[in-house]
Amino acid sequence: MFIKIQGVDIMSCDCAEFQDHAANLQLRNKSILDIVTKLGEQNSLLNRAVFKSATHCGCIEINASKQVYSENKTLEENKEDFSNHITGELCPKCKEKIEEEIGDVLFYLATLCDALNLDLEDIMDQKLDHLKTLGIYNLL
Ligand SMILES: [Zn+2]
């Protein structure tokens, strides 16, 4: 996994190494209250970066409309008909910014796990098993 944390490139790492590294770097916001609020704040910054790609840069367009589910189609067929409402491709600048914001979300998520003595890698493994078991029905 290649991750950028607060503007600094972190080379390929595994999840446990990432969590340990993030926890060791967490100095100012050690309180669970700070971690949770920083995670929420960072999520807002990620959302803003995605939307600014459309509203400021213009490399992508977002044209949202109601997703129409057909009772006469299978879940897989409906999935094919659903749209992500995005046209275009992220330019390199927007891609880099969004990747940086995702890295920061991961940083605070890892520090949240550390504060609560949870293992991010175990959580990801459990979720992956859940997704594999339920497949597309996970979305219901
Ligand atoms: Zn762009």
PDB file of N, CA and C in Angstrom, residues 41-133:
ATOM      1  N   GLU A  41     -13.398  16.011  10.825  1.00  0.00           N
ATOM      2  CA  GLU A  41     -12.888  17.177  10.104  1.00  0.00           C
ATOM      3  C   GLU A  41     -12.150  16.746   8.836  1.00  0.00           C
ATOM      4  N   GLN A  42     -11.337  15.699   8.970  1.00  0.00           N
ATOM      5  CA  GLN A  42     -10.571  15.225   7.818  1.00  0.00           C
ATOM      6  C   GLN A  42     -11.489  14.667   6.741  1.00  0.00           C
ATOM      7  N   ASN A  43     -12.565  13.988   7.174  1.00  0.00           N
ATOM      8  CA  ASN A  43     -13.537  13.474   6.211  1.00  0.00           C
ATOM      9  C   ASN A  43     -14.167  14.618   5.434  1.00  0.00           C
ATOM     10  N   SER A  44     -14.436  15.732   6.106  1.00  0.00           N
ATOM     11  CA  SER A  44     -14.983  16.912   5.422  1.00  0.00           C
ATOM     12  C   SER A  44     -13.985  17.457   4.407  1.00  0.00           C
ATOM     13  N   LEU A  45     -12.706  17.461   4.762  1.00  0.00           N
ATOM     14  CA  LEU A  45     -11.681  17.935   3.828  1.00  0.00           C
ATOM     15  C   LEU A  45     -11.593  17.022   2.602  1.00  0.00           C
ATOM     16  N   LEU A  46     -11.761  15.728   2.818  1.00  0.00           N
ATOM     17  CA  LEU A  46     -11.773  14.796   1.689  1.00  0.00           C
ATOM     18  C   LEU A  46     -12.969  15.081   0.786  1.00  0.00           C
ATOM     19  N   ASN A  47     -14.143  15.241   1.386  1.00  0.00           N
ATOM     20  CA  ASN A  47     -15.331  15.551   0.591  1.00  0.00           C
ATOM     21  C   ASN A  47     -15.118  16.841  -0.203  1.00  0.00           C
ATOM     22  N   ARG A  48     -14.551  17.848   0.446  1.00  0.00           N
ATOM     23  CA  ARG A  48     -14.315  19.136  -0.224  1.00  0.00           C
ATOM     24  C   ARG A  48     -13.359  18.962  -1.405  1.00  0.00           C
ATOM     25  N   ALA A  49     -12.314  18.174  -1.232  1.00  0.00           N
ATOM     26  CA  ALA A  49     -11.356  17.954  -2.323  1.00  0.00           C
ATOM     27  C   ALA A  49     -12.039  17.277  -3.514  1.00  0.00           C
ATOM     28  N   VAL A  50     -12.924  16.325  -3.235  1.00  0.00           N
ATOM     29  CA  VAL A  50     -13.646  15.644  -4.323  1.00  0.00           C
ATOM     30  C   VAL A  50     -14.526  16.657  -5.060  1.00  0.00           C
ATOM     31  N   PHE A  51     -15.274  17.456  -4.309  1.00  0.00           N
ATOM     32  CA  PHE A  51     -16.195  18.387  -4.953  1.00  0.00           C
ATOM     33  C   PHE A  51     -15.466  19.525  -5.665  1.00  0.00           C
ATOM     34  N   LYS A  52     -14.322  19.947  -5.112  1.00  0.00           N
ATOM     35  CA  LYS A  52     -13.553  21.004  -5.782  1.00  0.00           C
ATOM     36  C   LYS A  52     -12.987  20.527  -7.119  1.00  0.00           C
ATOM     37  N   SER A  53     -12.805  19.223  -7.264  1.00  0.00           N
ATOM     38  CA  SER A  53     -12.377  18.691  -8.563  1.00  0.00           C
ATOM     39  C   SER A  53     -13.410  19.026  -9.636  1.00  0.00           C
ATOM     40  N   ALA A  54     -14.666  19.058  -9.217  1.00  0.00           N
ATOM     41  CA  ALA A  54     -15.733  19.398 -10.156  1.00  0.00           C
ATOM     42  C   ALA A  54     -15.954  20.903 -10.227  1.00  0.00           C
ATOM     43  N   THR A  55     -16.017  21.568  -9.067  1.00  0.00           N
ATOM     44  CA  THR A  55     -16.429  22.971  -9.053  1.00  0.00           C
ATOM     45  C   THR A  55     -15.304  23.974  -9.307  1.00  0.00           C
ATOM     46  N   HIS A  56     -14.093  23.635  -8.956  1.00  0.00           N
ATOM     47  CA  HIS A  56     -12.983  24.569  -9.165  1.00  0.00           C
ATOM     48  C   HIS A  56     -12.103  24.172 -10.334  1.00  0.00           C
ATOM     49  N   CYS A  57     -11.718  22.909 -10.384  1.00  0.00           N
ATOM     50  CA  CYS A  57     -10.849  22.455 -11.465  1.00  0.00           C
ATOM     51  C   CYS A  57     -11.665  22.149 -12.717  1.00  0.00           C
ATOM     52  N   GLY A  58     -12.700  21.343 -12.547  1.00  0.00           N
ATOM     53  CA  GLY A  58     -13.533  20.973 -13.688  1.00  0.00           C
ATOM     54  C   GLY A  58     -13.073  19.723 -14.427  1.00  0.00           C
ATOM     55  N   CYS A  59     -12.098  19.018 -13.886  1.00  0.00           N
ATOM     56  CA  CYS A  59     -11.637  17.798 -14.564  1.00  0.00           C
ATOM     57  C   CYS A  59     -12.692  16.703 -14.511  1.00  0.00           C
ATOM     58  N   ILE A  60     -13.573  16.752 -13.518  1.00  0.00           N
ATOM     59  CA  ILE A  60     -14.708  15.833 -13.485  1.00  0.00           C
ATOM     60  C   ILE A  60     -15.988  16.649 -13.386  1.00  0.00           C
ATOM     61  N   GLU A  61     -17.092  16.025 -13.776  1.00  0.00           N
ATOM     62  CA  GLU A  61     -18.421  16.611 -13.577  1.00  0.00           C
ATOM     63  C   GLU A  61     -19.237  15.627 -12.764  1.00  0.00           C
ATOM     64  N   ILE A  62     -20.089  16.172 -11.913  1.00  0.00           N
ATOM     65  CA  ILE A  62     -20.984  15.343 -11.113  1.00  0.00           C
ATOM     66  C   ILE A  62     -22.411  15.708 -11.513  1.00  0.00           C
ATOM     67  N   ASN A  63     -23.083  14.752 -12.117  1.00  0.00           N
ATOM     68  CA  ASN A  63     -24.460  14.945 -12.560  1.00  0.00           C
ATOM     69  C   ASN A  63     -25.324  13.870 -11.909  1.00  0.00           C
ATOM     70  N   ALA A  64     -25.839  14.192 -10.723  1.00  0.00           N
ATOM     71  CA  ALA A  64     -26.578  13.201  -9.949  1.00  0.00           C
ATOM     72  C   ALA A  64     -28.053  13.173 -10.307  1.00  0.00           C
ATOM     73  N   SER A  65     -28.592  11.984 -10.296  1.00  0.00           N
ATOM     74  CA  SER A  65     -30.023  11.785 -10.482  1.00  0.00           C
ATOM     75  C   SER A  65     -30.416  10.529  -9.714  1.00  0.00           C
ATOM     76  N   LYS A  66     -31.689  10.309  -9.604  1.00  0.00           N
ATOM     77  CA  LYS A  66     -32.195   9.161  -8.851  1.00  0.00           C
ATOM     78  C   LYS A  66     -31.728   7.860  -9.498  1.00  0.00           C
ATOM     79  N   GLN A  67     -31.288   6.923  -8.676  1.00  0.00           N
ATOM     80  CA  GLN A  67     -30.921   5.594  -9.169  1.00  0.00           C
ATOM     81  C   GLN A  67     -32.215   4.786  -9.228  1.00  0.00           C
ATOM     82  N   VAL A  68     -32.565   4.352 -10.406  1.00  0.00           N
ATOM     83  CA  VAL A  68     -33.827   3.626 -10.584  1.00  0.00           C
ATOM     84  C   VAL A  68     -33.543   2.124 -10.511  1.00  0.00           C
ATOM     85  N   TYR A  69     -34.184   1.488  -9.521  1.00  0.00           N
ATOM     86  CA  TYR A  69     -34.042   0.046  -9.329  1.00  0.00           C
ATOM     87  C   TYR A  69     -35.198  -0.645 -10.024  1.00  0.00           C
ATOM     88  N   SER A  70     -34.877  -1.597 -10.874  1.00  0.00           N
ATOM     89  CA  SER A  70     -35.917  -2.332 -11.592  1.00  0.00           C
ATOM     90  C   SER A  70     -36.184  -3.662 -10.913  1.00  0.00           C
ATOM     91  N   GLU A  71     -37.458  -3.909 -10.603  1.00  0.00           N
ATOM     92  CA  GLU A  71     -37.849  -5.184  -9.992  1.00  0.00           C
ATOM     93  C   GLU A  71     -37.708  -6.344 -10.971  1.00  0.00           C
ATOM     94  N   ASN A  72     -37.635  -6.033 -12.264  1.00  0.00           N
ATOM     95  CA  ASN A  72     -37.570  -7.065 -13.296  1.00  0.00           C
ATOM     96  C   ASN A  72     -36.148  -7.497 -13.627  1.00  0.00           C
ATOM     97  N   LYS A  73     -35.186  -6.920 -12.926  1.00  0.00           N
ATOM     98  CA  LYS A  73     -33.782  -7.252 -13.177  1.00  0.00           C
ATOM     99  C   LYS A  73     -33.151  -7.848 -11.926  1.00  0.00           C
ATOM    100  N   THR A  74     -32.074  -8.575 -12.130  1.00  0.00           N
ATOM    101  CA  THR A  74     -31.323  -9.120 -10.992  1.00  0.00           C
ATOM    102  C   THR A  74     -30.521  -7.984 -10.343  1.00  0.00           C
ATOM    103  N   LEU A  75     -30.000  -8.271  -9.153  1.00  0.00           N
ATOM    104  CA  LEU A  75     -29.155  -7.268  -8.488  1.00  0.00           C
ATOM    105  C   LEU A  75     -27.951  -6.922  -9.358  1.00  0.00           C
ATOM    106  N   GLU A  76     -27.365  -7.937  -9.979  1.00  0.00           N
ATOM    107  CA  GLU A  76     -26.196  -7.709 -10.831  1.00  0.00           C
ATOM    108  C   GLU A  76     -26.557  -6.831 -12.024  1.00  0.00           C
ATOM    109  N   GLU A  77     -27.737  -7.075 -12.615  1.00  0.00           N
ATOM    110  CA  GLU A  77     -28.175  -6.257 -13.765  1.00  0.00           C
ATOM    111  C   GLU A  77     -28.457  -4.830 -13.327  1.00  0.00           C
ATOM    112  N   ASN A  78     -29.079  -4.676 -12.152  1.00  0.00           N
ATOM    113  CA  ASN A  78     -29.337  -3.324 -11.641  1.00  0.00           C
ATOM    114  C   ASN A  78     -28.023  -2.608 -11.350  1.00  0.00           C
ATOM    115  N   LYS A  79     -27.072  -3.350 -10.814  1.00  0.00           N
ATOM    116  CA  LYS A  79     -25.770  -2.749 -10.491  1.00  0.00           C
ATOM    117  C   LYS A  79     -25.132  -2.171 -11.743  1.00  0.00           C
ATOM    118  N   GLU A  80     -25.263  -2.897 -12.851  1.00  0.00           N
ATOM    119  CA  GLU A  80     -24.699  -2.421 -14.116  1.00  0.00           C
ATOM    120  C   GLU A  80     -25.378  -1.143 -14.585  1.00  0.00           C
ATOM    121  N   ASP A  81     -26.647  -0.984 -14.262  1.00  0.00           N
ATOM    122  CA  ASP A  81     -27.391   0.202 -14.699  1.00  0.00           C
ATOM    123  C   ASP A  81     -27.140   1.420 -13.815  1.00  0.00           C
ATOM    124  N   PHE A  82     -26.707   1.201 -12.577  1.00  0.00           N
ATOM    125  CA  PHE A  82     -26.482   2.320 -11.665  1.00  0.00           C
ATOM    126  C   PHE A  82     -25.264   3.116 -12.107  1.00  0.00           C
ATOM    127  N   SER A  83     -25.287   4.396 -11.813  1.00  0.00           N
ATOM    128  CA  SER A  83     -24.198   5.286 -12.210  1.00  0.00           C
ATOM    129  C   SER A  83     -23.497   5.852 -10.984  1.00  0.00           C
ATOM    130  N   ASN A  84     -22.212   6.150 -11.113  1.00  0.00           N
ATOM    131  CA  ASN A  84     -21.525   6.864 -10.031  1.00  0.00           C
ATOM    132  C   ASN A  84     -21.701   8.381 -10.189  1.00  0.00           C
ATOM    133  N   HIS A  85     -22.388   8.793 -11.221  1.00  0.00           N
ATOM    134  CA  HIS A  85     -22.711  10.200 -11.479  1.00  0.00           C
ATOM    135  C   HIS A  85     -21.488  11.052 -11.805  1.00  0.00           C
ATOM    136  N   ILE A  86     -20.389  10.414 -12.123  1.00  0.00           N
ATOM    137  CA  ILE A  86     -19.158  11.138 -12.461  1.00  0.00           C
ATOM    138  C   ILE A  86     -18.855  10.959 -13.935  1.00  0.00           C
ATOM    139  N   THR A  87     -18.573  12.072 -14.613  1.00  0.00           N
ATOM    140  CA  THR A  87     -18.031  11.994 -15.965  1.00  0.00           C
ATOM    141  C   THR A  87     -16.667  12.676 -15.941  1.00  0.00           C
ATOM    142  N   GLY A  88     -15.763  12.167 -16.747  1.00  0.00           N
ATOM    143  CA  GLY A  88     -14.412  12.708 -16.786  1.00  0.00           C
ATOM    144  C   GLY A  88     -13.477  11.919 -15.888  1.00  0.00           C
ATOM    145  N   GLU A  89     -12.240  12.350 -15.854  1.00  0.00           N
ATOM    146  CA  GLU A  89     -11.197  11.700 -15.052  1.00  0.00           C
ATOM    147  C   GLU A  89     -10.478  12.760 -14.220  1.00  0.00           C
ATOM    148  N   LEU A  90     -10.069  12.381 -13.034  1.00  0.00           N
ATOM    149  CA  LEU A  90      -9.294  13.300 -12.201  1.00  0.00           C
ATOM    150  C   LEU A  90      -8.003  13.682 -12.912  1.00  0.00           C
ATOM    151  N   CYS A  91      -7.684  14.962 -12.873  1.00  0.00           N
ATOM    152  CA  CYS A  91      -6.390  15.406 -13.393  1.00  0.00           C
ATOM    153  C   CYS A  91      -5.320  15.031 -12.354  1.00  0.00           C
ATOM    154  N   PRO A  92      -4.058  15.035 -12.722  1.00  0.00           N
ATOM    155  CA  PRO A  92      -3.008  14.640 -11.761  1.00  0.00           C
ATOM    156  C   PRO A  92      -3.025  15.456 -10.467  1.00  0.00           C
ATOM    157  N   LYS A  93      -3.303  16.765 -10.562  1.00  0.00           N
ATOM    158  CA  LYS A  93      -3.311  17.617  -9.367  1.00  0.00           C
ATOM    159  C   LYS A  93      -4.448  17.228  -8.419  1.00  0.00           C
ATOM    160  N   CYS A  94      -5.648  17.041  -8.958  1.00  0.00           N
ATOM    161  CA  CYS A  94      -6.791  16.653  -8.124  1.00  0.00           C
ATOM    162  C   CYS A  94      -6.607  15.247  -7.561  1.00  0.00           C
ATOM    163  N   LYS A  95      -6.077  14.346  -8.385  1.00  0.00           N
ATOM    164  CA  LYS A  95      -5.817  12.976  -7.925  1.00  0.00           C
ATOM    165  C   LYS A  95      -4.861  12.992  -6.739  1.00  0.00           C
ATOM    166  N   GLU A  96      -3.803  13.773  -6.839  1.00  0.00           N
ATOM    167  CA  GLU A  96      -2.821  13.857  -5.752  1.00  0.00           C
ATOM    168  C   GLU A  96      -3.453  14.424  -4.485  1.00  0.00           C
ATOM    169  N   LYS A  97      -4.281  15.475  -4.637  1.00  0.00           N
ATOM    170  CA  LYS A  97      -4.923  16.090  -3.472  1.00  0.00           C
ATOM    171  C   LYS A  97      -5.873  15.112  -2.784  1.00  0.00           C
ATOM    172  N   ILE A  98      -6.671  14.410  -3.574  1.00  0.00           N
ATOM    173  CA  ILE A  98      -7.634  13.464  -3.001  1.00  0.00           C
ATOM    174  C   ILE A  98      -6.900  12.298  -2.335  1.00  0.00           C
ATOM    175  N   GLU A  99      -5.837  11.825  -2.955  1.00  0.00           N
ATOM    176  CA  GLU A  99      -5.044  10.758  -2.340  1.00  0.00           C
ATOM    177  C   GLU A  99      -4.453  11.217  -1.006  1.00  0.00           C
ATOM    178  N   GLU A 100      -4.009  12.467  -0.950  1.00  0.00           N
ATOM    179  CA  GLU A 100      -3.455  13.014   0.292  1.00  0.00           C
ATOM    180  C   GLU A 100      -4.525  13.062   1.382  1.00  0.00           C
ATOM    181  N   GLU A 101      -5.733  13.505   1.005  1.00  0.00           N
ATOM    182  CA  GLU A 101      -6.827  13.594   1.991  1.00  0.00           C
ATOM    183  C   GLU A 101      -7.248  12.203   2.459  1.00  0.00           C
ATOM    184  N   ILE A 102      -7.276  11.224   1.555  1.00  0.00           N
ATOM    185  CA  ILE A 102      -7.608   9.848   1.946  1.00  0.00           C
ATOM    186  C   ILE A 102      -6.539   9.323   2.910  1.00  0.00           C
ATOM    187  N   GLY A 103      -5.284   9.626   2.637  1.00  0.00           N
ATOM    188  CA  GLY A 103      -4.206   9.217   3.539  1.00  0.00           C
ATOM    189  C   GLY A 103      -4.381   9.802   4.927  1.00  0.00           C
ATOM    190  N   ASP A 104      -4.818  11.061   4.993  1.00  0.00           N
ATOM    191  CA  ASP A 104      -5.036  11.688   6.300  1.00  0.00           C
ATOM    192  C   ASP A 104      -6.234  11.071   7.025  1.00  0.00           C
ATOM    193  N   VAL A 105      -7.280  10.705   6.271  1.00  0.00           N
ATOM    194  CA  VAL A 105      -8.416   9.997   6.883  1.00  0.00           C
ATOM    195  C   VAL A 105      -7.920   8.677   7.467  1.00  0.00           C
ATOM    196  N   LEU A 106      -7.083   7.966   6.714  1.00  0.00           N
ATOM    197  CA  LEU A 106      -6.541   6.693   7.196  1.00  0.00           C
ATOM    198  C   LEU A 106      -5.687   6.898   8.448  1.00  0.00           C
ATOM    199  N   PHE A 107      -4.957   8.008   8.485  1.00  0.00           N
ATOM    200  CA  PHE A 107      -4.134   8.314   9.658  1.00  0.00           C
ATOM    201  C   PHE A 107      -5.002   8.419  10.911  1.00  0.00           C
ATOM    202  N   TYR A 108      -6.058   9.221  10.847  1.00  0.00           N
ATOM    203  CA  TYR A 108      -6.909   9.389  12.027  1.00  0.00           C
ATOM    204  C   TYR A 108      -7.708   8.128  12.330  1.00  0.00           C
ATOM    205  N   LEU A 109      -8.062   7.367  11.308  1.00  0.00           N
ATOM    206  CA  LEU A 109      -8.732   6.092  11.531  1.00  0.00           C
ATOM    207  C   LEU A 109      -7.796   5.133  12.272  1.00  0.00           C
ATOM    208  N   ALA A 110      -6.535   5.107  11.870  1.00  0.00           N
ATOM    209  CA  ALA A 110      -5.553   4.243  12.539  1.00  0.00           C
ATOM    210  C   ALA A 110      -5.340   4.680  13.983  1.00  0.00           C
ATOM    211  N   THR A 111      -5.295   5.998  14.224  1.00  0.00           N
ATOM    212  CA  THR A 111      -5.098   6.466  15.599  1.00  0.00           C
ATOM    213  C   THR A 111      -6.342   6.189  16.452  1.00  0.00           C
ATOM    214  N   LEU A 112      -7.522   6.219  15.827  1.00  0.00           N
ATOM    215  CA  LEU A 112      -8.751   5.855  16.547  1.00  0.00           C
ATOM    216  C   LEU A 112      -8.683   4.393  16.964  1.00  0.00           C
ATOM    217  N   CYS A 113      -8.279   3.540  16.042  1.00  0.00           N
ATOM    218  CA  CYS A 113      -8.133   2.113  16.363  1.00  0.00           C
ATOM    219  C   CYS A 113      -7.135   1.926  17.495  1.00  0.00           C
ATOM    220  N   ASP A 114      -6.008   2.623  17.431  1.00  0.00           N
ATOM    221  CA  ASP A 114      -4.984   2.478  18.447  1.00  0.00           C
ATOM    222  C   ASP A 114      -5.497   2.918  19.818  1.00  0.00           C
ATOM    223  N   ALA A 115      -6.212   4.038  19.855  1.00  0.00           N
ATOM    224  CA  ALA A 115      -6.724   4.549  21.134  1.00  0.00           C
ATOM    225  C   ALA A 115      -7.705   3.572  21.771  1.00  0.00           C
ATOM    226  N   LEU A 116      -8.430   2.822  20.938  1.00  0.00           N
ATOM    227  CA  LEU A 116      -9.445   1.894  21.444  1.00  0.00           C
ATOM    228  C   LEU A 116      -8.926   0.451  21.508  1.00  0.00           C
ATOM    229  N   ASN A 117      -7.607   0.279  21.292  1.00  0.00           N
ATOM    230  CA  ASN A 117      -6.993  -1.050  21.275  1.00  0.00           C
ATOM    231  C   ASN A 117      -7.660  -1.975  20.261  1.00  0.00           C
ATOM    232  N   LEU A 118      -7.972  -1.419  19.103  1.00  0.00           N
ATOM    233  CA  LEU A 118      -8.522  -2.202  18.000  1.00  0.00           C
ATOM    234  C   LEU A 118      -7.439  -2.367  16.949  1.00  0.00           C
ATOM    235  N   ASP A 119      -7.534  -3.429  16.191  1.00  0.00           N
ATOM    236  CA  ASP A 119      -6.539  -3.715  15.165  1.00  0.00           C
ATOM    237  C   ASP A 119      -7.170  -3.438  13.795  1.00  0.00           C
ATOM    238  N   LEU A 120      -6.683  -2.385  13.145  1.00  0.00           N
ATOM    239  CA  LEU A 120      -7.242  -1.985  11.846  1.00  0.00           C
ATOM    240  C   LEU A 120      -7.162  -3.116  10.832  1.00  0.00           C
ATOM    241  N   GLU A 121      -6.061  -3.850  10.848  1.00  0.00           N
ATOM    242  CA  GLU A 121      -5.896  -4.950   9.895  1.00  0.00           C
ATOM    243  C   GLU A 121      -6.924  -6.052  10.160  1.00  0.00           C
ATOM    244  N   ASP A 122      -7.171  -6.379  11.438  1.00  0.00           N
ATOM    245  CA  ASP A 122      -8.189  -7.380  11.765  1.00  0.00           C
ATOM    246  C   ASP A 122      -9.559  -6.918  11.293  1.00  0.00           C
ATOM    247  N   ILE A 123      -9.838  -5.628  11.468  1.00  0.00           N
ATOM    248  CA  ILE A 123     -11.135  -5.079  11.051  1.00  0.00           C
ATOM    249  C   ILE A 123     -11.277  -5.188   9.535  1.00  0.00           C
ATOM    250  N   MET A 124     -10.204  -4.860   8.822  1.00  0.00           N
ATOM    251  CA  MET A 124     -10.247  -4.965   7.358  1.00  0.00           C
ATOM    252  C   MET A 124     -10.420  -6.419   6.929  1.00  0.00           C
ATOM    253  N   ASP A 125      -9.736  -7.336   7.597  1.00  0.00           N
ATOM    254  CA  ASP A 125      -9.872  -8.760   7.265  1.00  0.00           C
ATOM    255  C   ASP A 125     -11.298  -9.248   7.526  1.00  0.00           C
ATOM    256  N   GLN A 126     -11.862  -8.843   8.668  1.00  0.00           N
ATOM    257  CA  GLN A 126     -13.234  -9.248   8.991  1.00  0.00           C
ATOM    258  C   GLN A 126     -14.221  -8.686   7.971  1.00  0.00           C
ATOM    259  N   LYS A 127     -13.999  -7.434   7.587  1.00  0.00           N
ATOM    260  CA  LYS A 127     -14.905  -6.811   6.613  1.00  0.00           C
ATOM    261  C   LYS A 127     -14.770  -7.477   5.244  1.00  0.00           C
ATOM    262  N   LEU A 128     -13.536  -7.818   4.870  1.00  0.00           N
ATOM    263  CA  LEU A 128     -13.316  -8.500   3.594  1.00  0.00           C
ATOM    264  C   LEU A 128     -14.025  -9.848   3.580  1.00  0.00           C
ATOM    265  N   ASP A 129     -13.916 -10.604   4.678  1.00  0.00           N
ATOM    266  CA  ASP A 129     -14.629 -11.883   4.773  1.00  0.00           C
ATOM    267  C   ASP A 129     -16.131 -11.671   4.642  1.00  0.00           C
ATOM    268  N   HIS A 130     -16.638 -10.637   5.316  1.00  0.00           N
ATOM    269  CA  HIS A 130     -18.063 -10.304   5.261  1.00  0.00           C
ATOM    270  C   HIS A 130     -18.479  -9.978   3.822  1.00  0.00           C
ATOM    271  N   LEU A 131     -17.653  -9.179   3.146  1.00  0.00           N
ATOM    272  CA  LEU A 131     -17.970  -8.795   1.767  1.00  0.00           C
ATOM    273  C   LEU A 131     -17.933 -10.003   0.842  1.00  0.00           C
ATOM    274  N   LYS A 132     -16.960 -10.876   1.054  1.00  0.00           N
ATOM    275  CA  LYS A 132     -16.859 -12.084   0.226  1.00  0.00           C
ATOM    276  C   LYS A 132     -18.050 -13.006   0.451  1.00  0.00           C
ATOM    277  N   THR A 133     -18.497 -13.083   1.698  1.00  0.00           N
ATOM    278  CA  THR A 133     -19.624 -13.961   2.029  1.00  0.00           C
ATOM    279  C   THR A 133     -20.927 -13.433   1.453  1.00  0.00           C
TER     280      THR A 133
END
